[in-house]
Amino acid sequence: MSISNSNKRVKRRARTVSIAVVLAAGIAVIAGCSSQPKTEGAAETAANANQVAAKTVKVAEIAKIQIAEPLEQVADVLASAQVHIVAKAGADVQQIMKKRGETVKAGDVIVALDDTDALLQQEQSLLSRESAALSLETGRKQWESNLAKMELALSEATKNYNKMKNDYDAGLVGKSELNQAETAYTTAKSDLALLKETGVAGLEMQLKASQLSVVLSERALANYEIKAPISGVLSELTVQEGMTISPGFAIGEILQIDPIKVKTLLSAQAANAARGKTQLQFYVPGSSSMYTGKVTYFADVVDTQTNAYELNLSIANPDKALKPGMKVQVRLTEAAEEQVVAIPTLSIVREGADSYVFVLNGDKAEKRKVELGRLNELNQEIISGVKAGEKLIVSGQHQLSDGEQVNVAN
């Protein structure tokens, strides 16, 4: 009885284990079938996401900035003209009319010389002219009288010659008498022609020569007043009253400072910046006044000695505020000229010797080659390749390729 019951319990346990094994196997099969499609779908979704995902970038609008301060060059203030005053006559200095440092005008008398000898020469030339005029008047009257006499003599000689020809034809006179009458006629005619030809030409020439002497004496007399050849400041005066000077002696110097001249020497780069301008501004360091000068000379060829291009400006200086010897700063460019298209230097992608940037075009990154200009701290001037107003990619550009789709970060 106990054995039978024990066998029955063993059989029941075996069936229970078999059923559990079968159920476990079925559950595993079902679970495997249901999990396989889910794993494949997740992988496919991830792959698609990788294909459409775009890189996130940051952009900034390209603008113009002042890349540098206006270009300036130091210059010298000079007299626009520097003229030596030279005596044209030799004499004693009689009077000094102007002082050194005075402002003079062209034509002002600076020094008066003793003109006694010059006055005597002028008086002599005036007398010679009067004498020549009188001689001409007398000579013309004499010539007119001689002319009348010769015309009368020719008339008589003509009548006599004609009468002799008639008498010779009639046999009343001989050949010798006819020849004498013909000679008298020919001589009278020749003398009259010569008198008319010469007239009073010699006396007229004498009068012209005496008139020219008067003019020369007047010019010589004018040289005894030494006058300022130009307007300006009498910067030098080297004579004293009573001093004897000779022709060609330099008595002083005049500096013309209205207008005044500004001169500077430019490097090739600075010359290119100012080339083509007709006016330039300049100022005296430490002063708030700004002047505008007219370009009067700009060398086209570099000076081999200074290796620079000379530039000259001219400006009116009525108040004499600008003086020779001063230094000024000439502005070769204005602030507006320094406003250029510039971008952050970190946005530039460098490939060998070439430089590129990425510009946002729609939702894509467009690769552009750019030409670089001046550098100002963190900004780089762009000469060509982009323009103001375009959207520049400033972050993430090093991982981009041309035409790649991007997302713009907020």
mmCIF file of C-alpha atoms in Angstrom, residues 1-10:
data_model
loop_
_atom_site.group_PDB
_atom_site.id
_atom_site.type_symbol
_atom_site.label_atom_id
_atom_site.label_comp_id
_atom_site.label_asym_id
_atom_site.label_seq_id
_atom_site.Cartn_x
_atom_site.Cartn_y
_atom_site.Cartn_z
ATOM 1 C CA MET A 1 0.000 0.000 0.000
ATOM 2 C CA SER A 2 2.702 2.455 0.839
ATOM 3 C CA ILE A 3 4.758 1.427 -2.203
ATOM 4 C CA SER A 4 1.845 1.949 -4.525
ATOM 5 C CA ASN A 5 1.166 5.361 -3.162
ATOM 6 C CA SER A 6 4.799 6.292 -3.447
ATOM 7 C CA ASN A 7 4.897 5.288 -7.107
ATOM 8 C CA LYS A 8 1.840 7.357 -7.838
ATOM 9 C CA ARG A 9 3.461 10.485 -6.353
ATOM 10 C CA VAL A 10 6.596 9.959 -8.448
#
